[in-house]
Amino acid sequence: MPSRHLLSIADLQPGDLQYLVERGLELKCGPACHSLKDKIIGLCFLKTSTRTRTSFAVACHKLGADMVMYGPNDLQTNTGETLEDTARVLSSYLDALVIRTSESISQMRTLARHGSAAVINAMSDQEHPTQSVADLVTMLEQFGDLRGRHVLYMGEGNSTAAALALAMSLMPGMRLSLFTPPGYGLPADFLRNASLFCRESGTRIEESHDISCLPTNVDAVYTTRWQTTGTTKPSPDWRGVFEPFRVTAAVMARVSRRTGTVFMHDLPAVRGEEVAAEVLDGPQSIAFRQAANKLYGAMAVLEWCLAPGNAQINGQIPARTLHANA
């Protein structure tokens, strides 16, 4: 069967995402699987990465695939070769290309259109789809059921927040409250797309910049690093704008249910900036288990893209017609 791409969560149907999440947890709990034996996967990381790069490399090993690594100076795109020609050439060797870049998803779509290899977005400037798969795997493991779960996100509307919003909007009956600093909210097109998906799923997604209106009795509090790799802030006094959005023990006490509320972070973290050390290292934190689950999310994504016959939902799923987010 033909390969499939994972460029944006918006390209998925709800059943696809549900499969990826459930399969990720199944791979964590089940025996070793070599479903990608004889596959060759390229890992092209043009920006720094600890968890995503390592998780995909280990996922290739665990699934029986071989891999080729590319760094920021390894491909001839640096000397003027077009993406179209690069896609045609790499498809002669590779079954899939996992790519991290600071550029837009549109470049990945060009690679996908002009080559036969599956293309997987390991983070672009606007979206981090494989992170959201790991996030939902972790929530499913923690709570046993995603329906009815309420997540409070505090921080910048960055690529992680965008993917989380899209992913949760596809899952039935969830709720996401985004609290972002003024001027640093979720991109409007992502918020519109998530709202469209919510009409079908019954999920609620809302964004506010007023930190005095934090919800209570949430199931999870999620934040990300204020200084995302490779990005800069337009305002020189941005730290003052972000300060009220730090997750502290007082914030956790204010918004938590009596028992069971957890803290999540996509890592790396800067203790004392977006999160207090006592929260990140405290008993409510599942951030490091969340990081470990990136391996199983990566395994599920690779398998879904390259061995679709293993999935419950087969065949290429066409992209939805949405507001452009590439």
mmCIF file of C-alpha atoms in Angstrom:
data_model
loop_
_atom_site.group_PDB
_atom_site.id
_atom_site.type_symbol
_atom_site.label_atom_id
_atom_site.label_comp_id
_atom_site.label_asym_id
_atom_site.label_seq_id
_atom_site.Cartn_x
_atom_site.Cartn_y
_atom_site.Cartn_z
ATOM 1 C CA MET A 1 0.000 0.000 0.000
ATOM 2 C CA PRO A 2 1.229 3.573 -0.618
ATOM 3 C CA SER A 3 2.969 5.569 2.082
ATOM 4 C CA ARG A 4 1.148 8.296 3.986
ATOM 5 C CA HIS A 5 2.434 11.656 5.196
ATOM 6 C CA LEU A 6 2.030 13.343 8.568
ATOM 7 C CA LEU A 7 2.570 17.041 7.916
ATOM 8 C CA SER A 8 -0.196 18.571 10.012
ATOM 9 C CA ILE A 9 -2.726 17.221 12.479
ATOM 10 C CA ALA A 10 -5.274 19.076 10.333
ATOM 11 C CA ASP A 11 -4.696 16.522 7.552
ATOM 12 C CA LEU A 12 -5.938 13.669 9.732
ATOM 13 C CA GLN A 13 -9.389 12.286 10.243
ATOM 14 C CA PRO A 14 -10.440 11.763 13.896
ATOM 15 C CA GLY A 15 -10.157 7.998 13.484
ATOM 16 C CA ASP A 16 -6.566 8.332 12.292
ATOM 17 C CA LEU A 17 -5.522 10.297 15.359
ATOM 18 C CA GLN A 18 -7.375 8.005 17.724
ATOM 19 C CA TYR A 19 -5.597 5.044 16.120
ATOM 20 C CA LEU A 20 -2.180 6.696 16.502
ATOM 21 C CA VAL A 21 -2.791 7.446 20.181
ATOM 22 C CA GLU A 22 -4.109 3.988 21.012
ATOM 23 C CA ARG A 23 -1.390 2.307 18.952
ATOM 24 C CA GLY A 24 1.287 4.332 20.737
ATOM 25 C CA LEU A 25 0.115 3.087 24.120
ATOM 26 C CA GLU A 26 -0.209 -0.438 22.748
ATOM 27 C CA LEU A 27 3.396 -0.353 21.513
ATOM 28 C CA LYS A 28 4.536 0.799 24.953
ATOM 29 C CA CYS A 29 2.742 -2.005 26.736
ATOM 30 C CA GLY A 30 3.141 -4.769 24.139
ATOM 31 C CA PRO A 31 5.965 -6.994 22.887
ATOM 32 C CA ALA A 32 8.698 -5.884 20.482
ATOM 33 C CA CYS A 33 7.487 -5.338 16.918
ATOM 34 C CA HIS A 34 9.538 -5.340 13.699
ATOM 35 C CA SER A 35 6.790 -4.131 11.392
ATOM 36 C CA LEU A 36 9.173 -1.919 9.377
ATOM 37 C CA LYS A 37 11.841 -4.507 8.615
ATOM 38 C CA ASP A 38 13.783 -3.600 5.435
ATOM 39 C CA LYS A 39 12.485 0.005 5.453
ATOM 40 C CA ILE A 40 15.002 2.869 5.182
ATOM 41 C CA ILE A 41 14.156 6.100 7.009
ATOM 42 C CA GLY A 42 15.974 9.412 6.711
ATOM 43 C CA LEU A 43 16.143 11.696 9.735
ATOM 44 C CA CYS A 44 16.787 15.269 8.630
ATOM 45 C CA PHE A 45 17.169 17.596 11.602
ATOM 46 C CA LEU A 46 18.016 21.119 10.502
ATOM 47 C CA LYS A 47 17.501 22.425 14.061
ATOM 48 C CA THR A 48 18.604 21.162 17.458
ATOM 49 C CA SER A 49 16.660 18.307 19.001
ATOM 50 C CA THR A 50 17.120 15.961 21.943
ATOM 51 C CA ARG A 51 13.848 14.105 22.455
ATOM 52 C CA THR A 52 12.329 14.102 18.958
ATOM 53 C CA ARG A 53 15.507 13.098 17.147
ATOM 54 C CA THR A 54 16.406 10.409 19.662
ATOM 55 C CA SER A 55 12.865 9.047 19.833
ATOM 56 C CA PHE A 56 12.660 8.645 16.054
ATOM 57 C CA ALA A 57 16.120 7.051 15.883
ATOM 58 C CA VAL A 58 15.232 4.533 18.593
ATOM 59 C CA ALA A 59 11.800 3.987 17.020
ATOM 60 C CA CYS A 60 13.489 3.008 13.739
ATOM 61 C CA HIS A 61 15.625 0.481 15.620
ATOM 62 C CA LYS A 62 12.719 -0.989 17.564
ATOM 63 C CA LEU A 63 10.587 -1.344 14.418
ATOM 64 C CA GLY A 64 13.384 -3.047 12.503
ATOM 65 C CA ALA A 65 14.107 -0.192 10.069
ATOM 66 C CA ASP A 66 17.481 1.220 9.053
ATOM 67 C CA MET A 67 18.109 4.951 9.108
ATOM 68 C CA VAL A 68 20.217 7.682 7.538
ATOM 69 C CA MET A 69 20.973 10.886 9.462
ATOM 70 C CA TYR A 70 21.166 14.350 7.867
ATOM 71 C CA GLY A 71 22.280 17.485 9.680
ATOM 72 C CA PRO A 72 21.814 21.149 8.756
ATOM 73 C CA ASN A 73 24.807 21.179 6.362
ATOM 74 C CA ASP A 74 24.414 17.782 4.703
ATOM 75 C CA LEU A 75 21.966 18.270 1.833
ATOM 76 C CA GLN A 76 22.620 20.046 -1.441
ATOM 77 C CA THR A 77 19.639 22.314 -0.882
ATOM 78 C CA ASN A 78 22.277 24.459 0.845
ATOM 79 C CA THR A 79 24.003 24.937 -2.521
ATOM 80 C CA GLY A 80 20.895 25.605 -4.575
ATOM 81 C CA GLU A 81 19.346 22.249 -5.413
ATOM 82 C CA THR A 82 15.574 22.565 -5.469
ATOM 83 C CA LEU A 83 13.274 20.835 -3.031
ATOM 84 C CA GLU A 84 11.563 19.166 -5.998
ATOM 85 C CA ASP A 85 14.821 17.574 -7.194
ATOM 86 C CA THR A 86 15.805 16.670 -3.638
ATOM 87 C CA ALA A 87 12.484 14.882 -3.142
ATOM 88 C CA ARG A 88 12.905 12.853 -6.340
ATOM 89 C CA VAL A 89 16.437 11.825 -5.418
ATOM 90 C CA LEU A 90 15.773 10.939 -1.777
ATOM 91 C CA SER A 91 12.738 8.890 -2.796
ATOM 92 C CA SER A 92 15.098 6.680 -4.787
ATOM 93 C CA TYR A 93 16.729 5.626 -1.520
ATOM 94 C CA LEU A 94 14.324 6.253 1.335
ATOM 95 C CA ASP A 95 10.904 5.023 2.373
ATOM 96 C CA ALA A 96 10.346 7.986 4.681
ATOM 97 C CA LEU A 97 11.895 11.336 5.567
ATOM 98 C CA VAL A 98 11.436 12.724 9.080
ATOM 99 C CA ILE A 99 12.274 16.421 9.017
ATOM 100 C CA ARG A 100 12.657 19.241 11.552
ATOM 101 C CA THR A 101 13.035 22.762 10.251
ATOM 102 C CA SER A 102 12.391 26.360 11.217
ATOM 103 C CA GLU A 103 10.650 26.848 7.885
ATOM 104 C CA SER A 104 6.968 26.416 7.054
ATOM 105 C CA ILE A 105 5.001 23.245 6.428
ATOM 106 C CA SER A 106 4.723 24.299 2.782
ATOM 107 C CA GLN A 107 8.301 23.138 2.190
ATOM 108 C CA MET A 108 7.424 19.705 3.556
ATOM 109 C CA ARG A 109 4.364 19.612 1.313
ATOM 110 C CA THR A 110 6.651 20.269 -1.665
ATOM 111 C CA LEU A 111 8.810 17.297 -0.668
ATOM 112 C CA ALA A 112 5.695 15.149 -0.276
ATOM 113 C CA ARG A 113 4.268 16.151 -3.675
ATOM 114 C CA HIS A 114 7.430 15.513 -5.661
ATOM 115 C CA GLY A 115 8.640 12.281 -4.079
ATOM 116 C CA SER A 116 7.287 8.874 -3.177
ATOM 117 C CA ALA A 117 8.760 8.756 0.344
ATOM 118 C CA ALA A 118 6.506 9.453 3.315
ATOM 119 C CA VAL A 119 7.249 12.862 4.854
ATOM 120 C CA ILE A 120 6.835 13.353 8.609
ATOM 121 C CA ASN A 121 6.856 16.754 10.298
ATOM 122 C CA ALA A 122 9.125 16.540 13.342
ATOM 123 C CA MET A 123 8.466 20.260 13.999
ATOM 124 C CA SER A 124 8.151 23.243 11.725
ATOM 125 C CA ASP A 125 7.835 26.917 12.559
ATOM 126 C CA GLN A 126 4.081 26.592 13.113
ATOM 127 C CA GLU A 127 3.274 23.058 14.233
ATOM 128 C CA HIS A 128 4.749 20.067 16.087
ATOM 129 C CA PRO A 129 2.306 17.260 15.246
ATOM 130 C CA THR A 130 4.275 14.299 16.620
ATOM 131 C CA GLN A 131 4.514 16.082 19.992
ATOM 132 C CA SER A 132 0.732 16.188 20.222
ATOM 133 C CA VAL A 133 0.534 12.441 19.528
ATOM 134 C CA ALA A 134 2.877 11.821 22.474
ATOM 135 C CA ASP A 135 0.845 14.241 24.609
ATOM 136 C CA LEU A 136 -2.377 12.332 23.984
ATOM 137 C CA VAL A 137 -0.665 8.970 24.500
ATOM 138 C CA THR A 138 0.450 10.264 27.905
ATOM 139 C CA MET A 139 -3.025 11.534 28.809
ATOM 140 C CA LEU A 140 -4.618 8.257 27.764
ATOM 141 C CA GLU A 141 -2.096 6.345 29.864
ATOM 142 C CA GLN A 142 -2.672 8.646 32.840
ATOM 143 C CA PHE A 143 -6.460 8.896 32.784
ATOM 144 C CA GLY A 144 -7.594 5.787 30.907
ATOM 145 C CA ASP A 145 -10.112 7.816 28.889
ATOM 146 C CA LEU A 146 -9.746 11.166 27.126
ATOM 147 C CA ARG A 147 -13.418 12.080 26.957
ATOM 148 C CA GLY A 148 -14.307 14.815 29.427
ATOM 149 C CA ARG A 149 -10.700 15.737 30.223
ATOM 150 C CA HIS A 150 -9.929 19.424 30.663
ATOM 151 C CA VAL A 151 -6.442 20.718 29.847
ATOM 152 C CA LEU A 152 -5.195 24.177 30.821
ATOM 153 C CA TYR A 153 -2.369 25.442 28.603
ATOM 154 C CA MET A 154 -0.366 28.446 29.855
ATOM 155 C CA GLY A 155 2.226 30.137 27.662
ATOM 156 C CA GLU A 156 2.978 31.137 24.115
ATOM 157 C CA GLY A 157 0.784 29.994 21.239
ATOM 158 C CA ASN A 158 3.744 28.234 19.630
ATOM 159 C CA SER A 159 4.102 25.107 17.460
ATOM 160 C CA THR A 160 3.396 22.780 20.389
ATOM 161 C CA ALA A 161 0.270 24.702 21.403
ATOM 162 C CA ALA A 162 -0.967 24.755 17.799
ATOM 163 C CA ALA A 163 -0.589 20.993 17.417
ATOM 164 C CA LEU A 164 -2.196 20.379 20.819
ATOM 165 C CA ALA A 165 -5.206 22.508 19.873
ATOM 166 C CA LEU A 166 -5.706 20.710 16.570
ATOM 167 C CA ALA A 167 -5.231 17.285 18.130
ATOM 168 C CA MET A 168 -7.618 17.857 21.021
ATOM 169 C CA SER A 169 -10.206 19.348 18.660
ATOM 170 C CA LEU A 170 -10.325 16.010 16.810
ATOM 171 C CA MET A 171 -10.879 13.967 19.975
ATOM 172 C CA PRO A 172 -14.469 13.774 21.208
ATOM 173 C CA GLY A 173 -15.628 15.550 24.340
ATOM 174 C CA MET A 174 -12.393 17.173 25.520
ATOM 175 C CA ARG A 175 -11.787 20.756 26.644
ATOM 176 C CA LEU A 176 -8.724 22.959 26.122
ATOM 177 C CA SER A 177 -8.330 26.342 27.809
ATOM 178 C CA LEU A 178 -5.465 28.315 26.274
ATOM 179 C CA PHE A 179 -4.109 31.197 28.353
ATOM 180 C CA THR A 180 -1.542 33.049 26.263
ATOM 181 C CA PRO A 181 0.268 36.379 26.799
ATOM 182 C CA PRO A 182 -1.213 39.317 24.874
ATOM 183 C CA GLY A 183 0.350 39.418 21.426
ATOM 184 C CA TYR A 184 1.595 35.823 21.678
ATOM 185 C CA GLY A 185 -1.570 33.850 21.108
ATOM 186 C CA LEU A 186 -2.317 30.912 18.860
ATOM 187 C CA PRO A 187 -2.180 31.819 15.143
ATOM 188 C CA ALA A 188 -5.676 32.730 13.983
ATOM 189 C CA ASP A 189 -5.828 30.098 11.234
ATOM 190 C CA PHE A 190 -5.019 27.290 13.672
ATOM 191 C CA LEU A 191 -7.644 28.523 16.115
ATOM 192 C CA ARG A 192 -10.237 28.704 13.313
ATOM 193 C CA ASN A 193 -9.437 25.194 12.126
ATOM 194 C CA ALA A 194 -9.592 23.801 15.648
ATOM 195 C CA SER A 195 -12.974 25.499 16.138
ATOM 196 C CA LEU A 196 -14.266 23.881 12.934
ATOM 197 C CA PHE A 197 -13.211 20.437 14.130
ATOM 198 C CA CYS A 198 -14.861 21.066 17.502
ATOM 199 C CA ARG A 199 -18.250 21.314 15.809
ATOM 200 C CA GLU A 200 -17.957 17.635 14.896
ATOM 201 C CA SER A 201 -16.179 16.337 17.993
ATOM 202 C CA GLY A 202 -18.034 18.255 20.695
ATOM 203 C CA THR A 203 -14.723 19.407 22.159
ATOM 204 C CA ARG A 204 -14.403 22.940 23.580
ATOM 205 C CA ILE A 205 -11.402 25.137 22.842
ATOM 206 C CA GLU A 206 -11.140 28.679 24.149
ATOM 207 C CA GLU A 207 -8.324 31.215 24.326
ATOM 208 C CA SER A 208 -7.888 34.054 26.830
ATOM 209 C CA HIS A 209 -5.143 36.505 27.705
ATOM 210 C CA ASP A 210 -6.600 37.356 31.126
ATOM 211 C CA ILE A 211 -4.700 35.337 33.720
ATOM 212 C CA SER A 212 -7.190 36.327 36.432
ATOM 213 C CA CYS A 213 -9.801 34.095 34.766
ATOM 214 C CA LEU A 214 -8.002 30.748 35.049
ATOM 215 C CA PRO A 215 -10.380 27.772 35.211
ATOM 216 C CA THR A 216 -10.431 25.427 38.181
ATOM 217 C CA ASN A 217 -10.722 21.647 38.544
ATOM 218 C CA VAL A 218 -8.654 20.942 35.438
ATOM 219 C CA ASP A 219 -7.144 17.532 34.733
ATOM 220 C CA ALA A 220 -3.804 18.746 33.365
ATOM 221 C CA VAL A 221 -1.774 21.950 33.329
ATOM 222 C CA TYR A 222 0.536 22.232 30.314
ATOM 223 C CA THR A 223 3.268 24.740 29.542
ATOM 224 C CA THR A 224 6.228 25.103 27.188
ATOM 225 C CA ARG A 225 9.539 26.918 27.235
ATOM 226 C CA TRP A 226 9.241 30.668 26.728
ATOM 227 C CA GLN A 227 12.254 30.826 24.418
ATOM 228 C CA THR A 228 11.475 28.314 21.700
ATOM 229 C CA THR A 229 14.497 27.103 19.733
ATOM 230 C CA GLY A 230 15.266 29.290 16.736
ATOM 231 C CA THR A 231 12.674 31.985 17.474
ATOM 232 C CA THR A 232 12.850 35.532 18.776
ATOM 233 C CA LYS A 233 10.294 37.804 20.414
ATOM 234 C CA PRO A 234 9.246 40.989 18.611
ATOM 235 C CA SER A 235 9.099 43.060 21.800
ATOM 236 C CA PRO A 236 12.216 43.770 23.929
ATOM 237 C CA ASP A 237 10.124 43.704 27.130
ATOM 238 C CA TRP A 238 8.494 40.337 26.403
ATOM 239 C CA ARG A 239 9.615 38.824 29.703
ATOM 240 C CA GLY A 240 7.385 41.186 31.632
ATOM 241 C CA VAL A 241 4.426 40.115 29.494
ATOM 242 C CA PHE A 242 5.178 36.426 30.102
ATOM 243 C CA GLU A 243 5.848 36.625 33.857
ATOM 244 C CA PRO A 244 2.202 36.216 34.971
ATOM 245 C CA PHE A 245 1.959 32.977 32.949
ATOM 246 C CA ARG A 246 4.586 31.087 34.971
ATOM 247 C CA VAL A 247 3.274 27.810 36.410
ATOM 248 C CA THR A 248 3.979 27.892 40.138
ATOM 249 C CA ALA A 249 2.854 25.787 43.064
ATOM 250 C CA ALA A 250 0.256 28.466 43.838
ATOM 251 C CA VAL A 251 -1.123 28.256 40.302
ATOM 252 C CA MET A 252 -1.293 24.461 40.512
ATOM 253 C CA ALA A 253 -3.148 24.676 43.837
ATOM 254 C CA ARG A 254 -5.555 27.232 42.393
ATOM 255 C CA VAL A 255 -6.557 25.267 39.292
ATOM 256 C CA SER A 256 -6.236 21.632 40.406
ATOM 257 C CA ARG A 257 -8.961 19.211 41.287
ATOM 258 C CA ARG A 258 -8.796 17.736 44.769
ATOM 259 C CA THR A 259 -6.781 14.793 43.426
ATOM 260 C CA GLY A 260 -5.419 13.646 40.113
ATOM 261 C CA THR A 261 -4.408 16.891 38.347
ATOM 262 C CA VAL A 262 -1.069 16.518 36.574
ATOM 263 C CA PHE A 263 1.556 18.872 35.180
ATOM 264 C CA MET A 264 2.827 18.470 31.596
ATOM 265 C CA HIS A 265 5.693 20.074 29.666
ATOM 266 C CA ASP A 266 7.056 19.276 26.209
ATOM 267 C CA LEU A 267 10.643 19.914 27.438
ATOM 268 C CA PRO A 268 13.293 21.232 27.515
ATOM 269 C CA ALA A 269 12.323 23.309 30.521
ATOM 270 C CA VAL A 270 13.880 26.362 32.140
ATOM 271 C CA ARG A 271 13.184 26.135 35.843
ATOM 272 C CA GLY A 272 12.263 29.510 37.242
ATOM 273 C CA GLU A 273 10.952 30.836 33.932
ATOM 274 C CA GLU A 274 7.860 29.104 32.547
ATOM 275 C CA VAL A 275 7.681 26.674 35.479
ATOM 276 C CA ALA A 276 8.854 26.608 39.066
ATOM 277 C CA ALA A 277 11.313 23.830 39.899
ATOM 278 C CA GLU A 278 9.038 22.516 42.654
ATOM 279 C CA VAL A 279 6.296 21.943 40.073
ATOM 280 C CA LEU A 280 8.427 20.343 37.357
ATOM 281 C CA ASP A 281 10.128 18.056 39.878
ATOM 282 C CA GLY A 282 7.096 17.595 42.105
ATOM 283 C CA PRO A 283 4.630 14.725 42.505
ATOM 284 C CA GLN A 284 2.088 16.126 40.055
ATOM 285 C CA SER A 285 4.593 16.290 37.194
ATOM 286 C CA ILE A 286 4.441 13.665 34.455
ATOM 287 C CA ALA A 287 6.663 15.697 32.107
ATOM 288 C CA PHE A 288 9.454 13.128 31.955
ATOM 289 C CA ARG A 289 7.044 10.262 31.331
ATOM 290 C CA GLN A 290 5.550 12.459 28.615
ATOM 291 C CA ALA A 291 9.037 12.794 27.103
ATOM 292 C CA ALA A 292 9.567 9.030 27.272
ATOM 293 C CA ASN A 293 6.281 8.505 25.440
ATOM 294 C CA LYS A 294 7.625 10.413 22.440
ATOM 295 C CA LEU A 295 9.283 7.124 21.502
ATOM 296 C CA TYR A 296 5.966 5.301 21.309
ATOM 297 C CA GLY A 297 4.298 8.164 19.489
ATOM 298 C CA ALA A 298 7.135 8.113 16.957
ATOM 299 C CA MET A 299 6.783 4.347 16.545
ATOM 300 C CA ALA A 300 3.051 4.665 15.935
ATOM 301 C CA VAL A 301 3.547 7.475 13.393
ATOM 302 C CA LEU A 302 6.248 5.609 11.459
ATOM 303 C CA GLU A 303 4.178 2.458 11.376
ATOM 304 C CA TRP A 304 1.031 4.343 10.297
ATOM 305 C CA CYS A 305 2.906 6.095 7.492
ATOM 306 C CA LEU A 306 4.818 3.085 6.190
ATOM 307 C CA ALA A 307 2.779 0.038 7.120
ATOM 308 C CA PRO A 308 -0.820 1.252 6.705
ATOM 309 C CA GLY A 309 -2.031 -2.324 6.377
ATOM 310 C CA ASN A 310 -1.394 -2.643 10.124
ATOM 311 C CA ALA A 311 -3.797 0.197 10.891
ATOM 312 C CA GLN A 312 -7.521 -0.103 11.331
ATOM 313 C CA ILE A 313 -8.023 2.722 8.838
ATOM 314 C CA ASN A 314 -6.238 2.100 5.552
ATOM 315 C CA GLY A 315 -5.496 4.082 2.428
ATOM 316 C CA GLN A 316 -4.380 7.645 1.834
ATOM 317 C CA ILE A 317 -6.550 10.160 3.656
ATOM 318 C CA PRO A 318 -6.966 13.375 1.639
ATOM 319 C CA ALA A 319 -6.179 16.681 3.295
ATOM 320 C CA ARG A 320 -9.167 18.612 4.588
ATOM 321 C CA THR A 321 -10.172 21.849 2.921
ATOM 322 C CA LEU A 322 -9.238 24.422 5.533
ATOM 323 C CA HIS A 323 -7.901 27.898 6.078
ATOM 324 C CA ALA A 324 -4.284 27.715 4.917
ATOM 325 C CA ASN A 325 -1.895 27.006 7.782
ATOM 326 C CA ALA A 326 1.160 26.180 5.687
#
